Coordinates of C-alpha atoms in Angstrom, one line a residue:
M1 CA -154.3 117.5 68.6
A2 CA -152.7 114.9 70.7
L3 CA -149.5 115.6 72.5
Q4 CA -146.6 113.1 72.7
V5 CA -143.6 113.1 74.9
A6 CA -140.4 112.7 72.9
G7 CA -138.3 109.9 74.3
G8 CA -140.9 108.1 76.5
V9 CA -140.2 107.9 80.2
A10 CA -136.4 108.4 79.9
C11 CA -134.7 111.7 80.0
C12 CA -133.9 113.5 76.8
C13 CA -130.1 113.9 76.8
P14 CA -128.1 115.6 74.2
P15 CA -125.1 113.6 72.9
P16 CA -122.0 113.9 75.0
P17 CA -119.4 116.4 73.8
P18 CA -116.3 114.9 72.0
G19 CA -114.0 113.5 74.6
G20 CA -116.6 113.8 77.3
G21 CA -114.5 115.7 79.7
G22 CA -116.3 114.2 82.6
R23 CA -119.0 116.8 82.4
R24 CA -122.4 115.7 83.9
T25 CA -125.2 116.0 81.4
R26 CA -128.4 117.3 83.1
C27 CA -131.6 115.5 82.7
R28 CA -133.8 117.4 80.3
P29 CA -137.4 116.3 80.8
P30 CA -139.1 115.1 77.6
R31 CA -141.0 117.8 75.8
A32 CA -144.7 117.2 75.1
V33 CA -145.0 117.8 71.4
A34 CA -148.1 117.9 69.2
S35 CA -148.3 114.9 66.9
G36 CA -147.1 115.7 63.4
A37 CA -146.0 119.2 64.4
A38 CA -143.2 120.9 66.1
A39 CA -145.4 122.7 68.6
V40 CA -144.5 122.3 72.3
V41 CA -146.4 122.9 75.5
E42 CA -145.1 126.2 76.8
E43 CA -143.8 126.3 80.3
G44 CA -143.4 129.7 81.9
E45 CA -143.2 131.3 85.3
G46 CA -142.6 127.9 86.9
K47 CA -145.9 126.4 85.6
V48 CA -147.0 123.7 83.3
R49 CA -150.2 123.2 81.4
L50 CA -152.5 120.4 82.4
G51 CA -152.9 118.3 79.2
E52 CA -154.6 120.2 76.5
S53 CA -156.6 122.3 78.9
G54 CA -156.2 126.0 79.4
V55 CA -155.1 125.5 83.1
A56 CA -151.5 126.1 84.1
V57 CA -150.3 124.9 87.5
T58 CA -147.0 125.0 89.4
K59 CA -144.6 122.2 88.5
L60 CA -145.0 120.8 92.0
G61 CA -148.4 120.7 93.8
I62 CA -149.4 119.9 97.4
G63 CA -151.6 117.0 98.4
A64 CA -154.2 117.7 101.2
W65 CA -155.1 114.1 101.9
S66 CA -153.8 114.3 105.5
W67 CA -155.5 117.6 106.3
G68 CA -158.3 116.8 108.7
D69 CA -157.9 113.0 108.3
T70 CA -158.1 110.6 111.2
T71 CA -158.4 107.2 109.4
Y72 CA -155.0 107.0 107.8
W73 CA -152.9 109.9 109.0
N74 CA -152.4 111.9 112.2
D75 CA -152.4 108.9 114.5
S76 CA -156.3 108.9 114.4
E77 CA -156.5 112.3 115.9
W78 CA -157.2 115.8 114.6
D79 CA -156.6 118.7 117.0
D80 CA -155.8 122.4 117.1
R81 CA -152.0 121.7 116.8
R82 CA -152.5 119.7 113.6
L83 CA -154.8 122.4 112.3
K84 CA -152.3 125.1 112.9
E85 CA -149.5 123.0 111.3
A86 CA -151.7 122.3 108.2
Q87 CA -152.4 126.1 107.8
E88 CA -148.7 126.8 108.2
A89 CA -148.0 124.2 105.5
F90 CA -150.5 125.9 103.2
D91 CA -148.9 129.3 103.8
A92 CA -145.4 128.0 103.4
S93 CA -146.4 126.4 100.1
I94 CA -147.7 129.7 98.8
D95 CA -144.6 131.5 100.0
N96 CA -142.4 129.1 98.2
G97 CA -144.2 129.2 94.9
M98 CA -146.3 126.1 95.1
T99 CA -149.9 127.2 94.5
F100 CA -151.5 124.0 93.2
F101 CA -153.5 122.1 95.9
D102 CA -155.2 118.7 95.5
T103 CA -158.0 117.6 97.8
A104 CA -161.2 115.4 97.6
E105 CA -164.6 115.3 99.1
V106 CA -163.8 112.0 100.9
Y107 CA -160.6 113.4 102.6
G108 CA -161.4 114.0 106.2
T109 CA -164.9 112.5 106.1
A110 CA -166.9 112.9 109.3
L111 CA -165.6 109.9 111.1
M112 CA -163.6 109.7 114.4
G113 CA -163.4 113.5 114.8
A114 CA -162.2 114.1 111.2
V115 CA -162.6 117.5 109.5
N116 CA -163.3 117.7 105.8
S117 CA -160.1 118.6 103.8
E118 CA -162.0 120.7 101.3
S119 CA -163.4 122.8 104.2
L120 CA -160.0 123.3 105.6
L121 CA -158.4 124.3 102.3
G122 CA -161.2 126.7 101.6
G123 CA -160.7 128.3 105.0
F124 CA -157.0 128.6 104.4
I125 CA -157.5 130.2 101.0
K126 CA -160.0 132.7 102.4
E127 CA -157.8 133.7 105.3
R128 CA -154.8 134.2 103.0
Q129 CA -156.8 136.2 100.5
Q130 CA -157.8 138.6 103.3
K131 CA -154.1 139.4 103.7
E132 CA -153.1 139.6 100.0
Q133 CA -154.3 138.6 96.6
V134 CA -152.8 135.2 95.6
E135 CA -153.7 132.9 92.8
V136 CA -154.4 129.4 94.0
A137 CA -155.3 126.5 91.7
V138 CA -157.5 123.9 93.3
A139 CA -158.1 120.3 92.3
T140 CA -160.7 118.1 94.0
K141 CA -162.4 114.8 93.3
F142 CA -165.8 113.1 92.9
A143 CA -166.2 109.8 94.9
A144 CA -167.7 107.1 92.6
L145 CA -169.8 105.6 95.4
P146 CA -172.0 102.7 94.4
W147 CA -175.2 104.5 95.3
R148 CA -174.5 107.5 93.0
F149 CA -176.2 107.2 89.7
G150 CA -176.2 109.3 86.6
R151 CA -174.4 112.4 85.4
G152 CA -176.4 114.6 87.8
S153 CA -174.7 113.0 90.7
V154 CA -171.4 114.5 89.6
L155 CA -172.9 118.0 89.4
S156 CA -174.6 117.6 92.7
A157 CA -171.3 116.4 94.4
L158 CA -169.3 119.2 92.7
K159 CA -171.6 121.9 93.9
K160 CA -171.3 120.6 97.5
S161 CA -167.5 120.6 97.1
L162 CA -167.6 124.2 95.9
D163 CA -169.6 125.2 98.9
R164 CA -167.1 123.6 101.2
L165 CA -164.2 125.3 99.4
G166 CA -166.0 128.6 99.2
L167 CA -165.3 128.9 95.5
S168 CA -167.4 129.4 92.4
S169 CA -165.3 127.0 90.3
V170 CA -162.2 124.8 90.6
E171 CA -159.3 124.4 88.2
L172 CA -159.5 120.6 88.0
Y173 CA -162.3 118.2 88.9
Q174 CA -161.5 114.5 88.8
L175 CA -163.2 111.1 89.1
H176 CA -161.4 109.8 92.2
W177 CA -161.6 106.1 91.1
P178 CA -163.4 104.0 88.6
G179 CA -166.9 103.2 89.7
I180 CA -168.4 99.7 90.0
W181 CA -170.9 101.0 87.3
G182 CA -172.0 104.2 85.7
N183 CA -168.6 105.5 84.6
E184 CA -169.8 106.7 81.3
A185 CA -172.5 108.8 83.0
Y186 CA -169.8 110.1 85.4
L187 CA -167.7 111.3 82.4
D188 CA -170.8 112.9 81.0
G189 CA -171.2 114.7 84.3
L190 CA -167.6 116.0 84.1
A191 CA -168.3 117.3 80.6
D192 CA -171.5 119.0 81.9
A193 CA -169.6 120.7 84.7
Y194 CA -166.9 121.9 82.2
E195 CA -169.5 123.3 79.9
Q196 CA -171.3 125.1 82.7
G197 CA -168.1 126.7 83.8
L198 CA -168.0 125.1 87.2
V199 CA -164.6 123.6 86.4
K200 CA -161.8 124.8 84.2
A201 CA -160.5 121.3 83.4
V202 CA -161.5 117.7 84.1
G203 CA -159.5 114.6 85.0
V204 CA -159.6 111.1 86.3
S205 CA -157.7 109.2 89.0
N206 CA -156.5 105.6 89.4
Y207 CA -157.5 104.8 85.8
N208 CA -155.6 102.0 84.0
E209 CA -154.7 102.4 80.3
K210 CA -157.9 101.0 78.8
R211 CA -160.1 103.1 81.1
L212 CA -158.0 106.1 80.4
R213 CA -158.3 105.7 76.6
D214 CA -162.0 105.2 76.8
A215 CA -162.5 108.3 79.0
H216 CA -160.3 110.4 76.7
A217 CA -162.4 109.3 73.6
R218 CA -165.8 109.9 75.3
L219 CA -164.8 113.4 76.5
K220 CA -163.3 114.2 73.1
K221 CA -166.7 113.6 71.5
R222 CA -168.0 116.5 73.7
G223 CA -165.0 118.6 72.8
V224 CA -163.7 118.4 76.3
P225 CA -160.0 117.6 76.9
L226 CA -159.1 115.1 79.5
A227 CA -156.5 117.0 81.3
A228 CA -155.0 114.6 83.9
N229 CA -154.8 111.1 85.3
Q230 CA -153.8 111.1 88.9
V231 CA -152.1 107.9 89.9
N232 CA -149.6 106.5 92.4
Y233 CA -146.1 107.1 91.0
S234 CA -142.8 107.2 92.7
L235 CA -139.2 106.0 92.3
I236 CA -140.2 102.7 94.1
Y237 CA -143.7 102.4 92.6
R238 CA -143.3 102.7 88.9
T239 CA -146.3 100.8 87.8
P240 CA -147.5 103.6 85.5
E241 CA -144.3 103.0 83.5
L242 CA -145.0 99.3 83.3
N243 CA -148.8 99.1 82.7
G244 CA -149.0 101.6 79.8
V245 CA -150.5 104.5 81.8
K246 CA -147.5 106.8 81.5
A247 CA -147.1 106.1 77.8
A248 CA -150.8 106.6 77.1
C249 CA -150.7 109.9 79.0
D250 CA -147.8 111.1 76.9
E251 CA -149.4 109.9 73.7
L252 CA -152.8 111.5 74.3
G253 CA -151.6 114.7 75.9
I254 CA -152.8 113.9 79.4
T255 CA -150.8 115.2 82.4
L256 CA -149.8 112.5 84.9
I257 CA -150.3 113.8 88.4
A258 CA -148.3 111.7 90.8
Y259 CA -149.7 111.1 94.2
S260 CA -147.6 109.5 97.0
P261 CA -144.5 110.7 95.1
I262 CA -142.2 110.0 98.1
A263 CA -144.0 106.8 98.9
Q264 CA -145.9 108.1 101.9
G265 CA -142.7 109.4 103.5
V266 CA -140.6 106.2 102.9
L267 CA -138.3 108.0 100.4
T268 CA -137.5 110.7 102.9
G269 CA -135.0 108.4 104.5
K270 CA -136.5 108.8 108.0
Y271 CA -137.7 105.2 108.2
T272 CA -135.4 102.2 108.6
P273 CA -135.9 98.5 109.4
E274 CA -135.4 99.4 113.1
N275 CA -137.8 102.4 112.8
P276 CA -140.6 101.5 110.4
P277 CA -143.7 103.8 109.9
T278 CA -146.7 103.2 112.2
G279 CA -150.4 102.9 111.5
P280 CA -151.7 101.6 108.2
R281 CA -148.4 102.3 106.4
A282 CA -146.8 99.6 108.5
N283 CA -148.6 96.9 106.6
T284 CA -146.9 97.9 103.3
Y285 CA -143.5 99.3 104.5
T286 CA -142.4 96.4 106.7
P287 CA -139.0 96.0 108.2
E288 CA -138.3 93.4 105.6
F289 CA -139.2 95.8 102.8
L290 CA -137.2 98.6 104.3
T291 CA -134.1 96.3 104.5
K292 CA -134.4 95.7 100.8
L293 CA -134.7 99.5 100.3
Q294 CA -131.5 100.4 102.0
P295 CA -129.1 100.2 99.0
L296 CA -131.3 102.5 97.0
M297 CA -131.7 105.0 99.9
S298 CA -127.9 105.0 100.4
R299 CA -127.3 106.0 96.8
I300 CA -130.1 108.6 96.9
K301 CA -128.4 110.2 99.9
E302 CA -125.0 110.1 98.2
I303 CA -126.4 111.8 95.1
G304 CA -128.3 114.3 97.2
A305 CA -125.1 115.2 99.1
S306 CA -123.4 116.1 95.9
Y307 CA -126.1 118.7 95.2
G308 CA -126.8 119.8 98.8
K309 CA -130.2 118.2 98.5
S310 CA -132.2 115.8 100.8
P311 CA -133.5 112.4 99.8
T312 CA -137.0 113.9 99.6
Q313 CA -135.8 116.5 97.1
V314 CA -133.8 113.9 95.0
S315 CA -136.9 111.6 94.8
L316 CA -139.2 114.4 93.7
N317 CA -136.7 115.7 91.2
W318 CA -136.4 112.2 89.7
L319 CA -140.1 112.3 89.0
T320 CA -140.0 115.7 87.4
C321 CA -137.2 114.4 85.1
Q322 CA -139.7 111.9 83.6
G323 CA -141.5 114.7 81.8
N324 CA -145.3 115.3 81.8
V325 CA -145.5 114.6 85.5
V326 CA -146.7 116.9 88.3
P327 CA -145.9 115.4 91.7
I328 CA -148.2 116.3 94.6
P329 CA -146.5 115.3 97.9
G330 CA -148.5 115.8 101.1
A331 CA -147.3 118.6 103.4
K332 CA -148.3 118.3 107.1
N333 CA -146.3 121.3 108.2
A334 CA -144.3 124.3 107.0
S335 CA -141.0 122.5 107.2
Q336 CA -142.1 119.8 104.8
A337 CA -143.5 122.3 102.3
K338 CA -140.3 124.3 102.3
E339 CA -138.3 121.1 101.7
F340 CA -140.5 120.1 98.8
A341 CA -139.8 123.5 97.1
G342 CA -136.1 122.5 97.1
A343 CA -136.9 119.8 94.5
L344 CA -137.3 122.5 91.8
G345 CA -134.8 124.7 90.1
W346 CA -132.1 122.0 89.5
S347 CA -131.9 118.6 87.8
L348 CA -130.3 115.2 88.2
T349 CA -128.1 114.0 85.4
C350 CA -129.4 111.4 82.9
D351 CA -127.0 108.9 84.3
E352 CA -128.3 109.5 87.8
V353 CA -131.9 109.2 86.8
E354 CA -131.3 105.8 85.1
E355 CA -129.0 104.6 87.9
L356 CA -131.7 105.2 90.4
R357 CA -134.3 103.5 88.2
T358 CA -132.0 100.5 87.9
L359 CA -131.5 100.2 91.7
A360 CA -135.2 100.7 92.2
R361 CA -136.0 97.7 90.0
E362 CA -134.7 95.5 92.8
I363 CA -137.5 96.7 95.1
K364 CA -140.5 94.5 95.0
G365 CA -143.6 94.0 97.1
I366 CA -145.8 97.1 96.6
K367 CA -149.2 96.4 95.0
M368 CA -152.1 98.8 94.5
P369 CA -155.0 96.7 93.1
I370 CA -157.2 99.8 92.4
E371 CA -155.3 100.4 89.2
E372 CA -156.2 97.0 87.9
S373 CA -159.9 97.5 88.3

């Protein structure tokens, strides 16, 4: 039974009251409804269901890409201070009601002093569980490397991930990107893992519309729901709205998990043309790009001030207003995790959501070719 989001990517707003009265109408995220029926995906206790799976996760997750990494994040260095901050980010996330964590086998690969993100997350979970019983939902990913062949490669990689995490199963296992070849076998491997109880739900990542539909159809033949497609999605990178991915997710009942939901920190407002990000991000978010971004950032700050919210919280809330979207910002420290939690429990108005989208259309220059593969 496919799920559809009523109203597409726009908010679902009730008609204004007679005379208006200047009252601001809150954005009500589109509901995922079953085709031909009035059923809705239930949301309770601050959680949402991943697609048609039986897995429920918090409405905001935490990405663990930076944990242990030395190739893109952390100024090419991983040390005890960063380790301590990452664990504090994990604990603060739990304390603030965000218990969904996304990692991958290739995050923090053994290069340049890196530490595997799965191993770190597994250690954080174990240490927290020794203090109190907490429910944590873990998502990780299979790397579709060219030398990996057949469905068995998925199971083999998954078992190694589970060893690093110290878990007997994970809530969500995803294909990290489309392989050069062998994608049908990889999908068969996902289904095998699901049937063997090693994963509670399966997903893909960086899949375009055609690949997404093909994956959904192949898994459906095995009776396995495709729960999620994890793609780059933010206020200034709305390609999923334009290339059919968001609409296909809504139509097929697949949750869109949004990585880089604050554009790798650019939507926090901390970067300016005079103070651009360093490292690999500098190649994308140049002073020229940041100059074009300023009108949008100014309006985000104005709207945030009216709610007592930061630009980060406004940008994340904008995504949750799209419906069927679970953002997973990366938290390097406790302060960031606490700030992310402030994106929940309130809502932008429909007019504000559309105003920000209109302003964001003026921002050009970000390309992510992986989604066109």
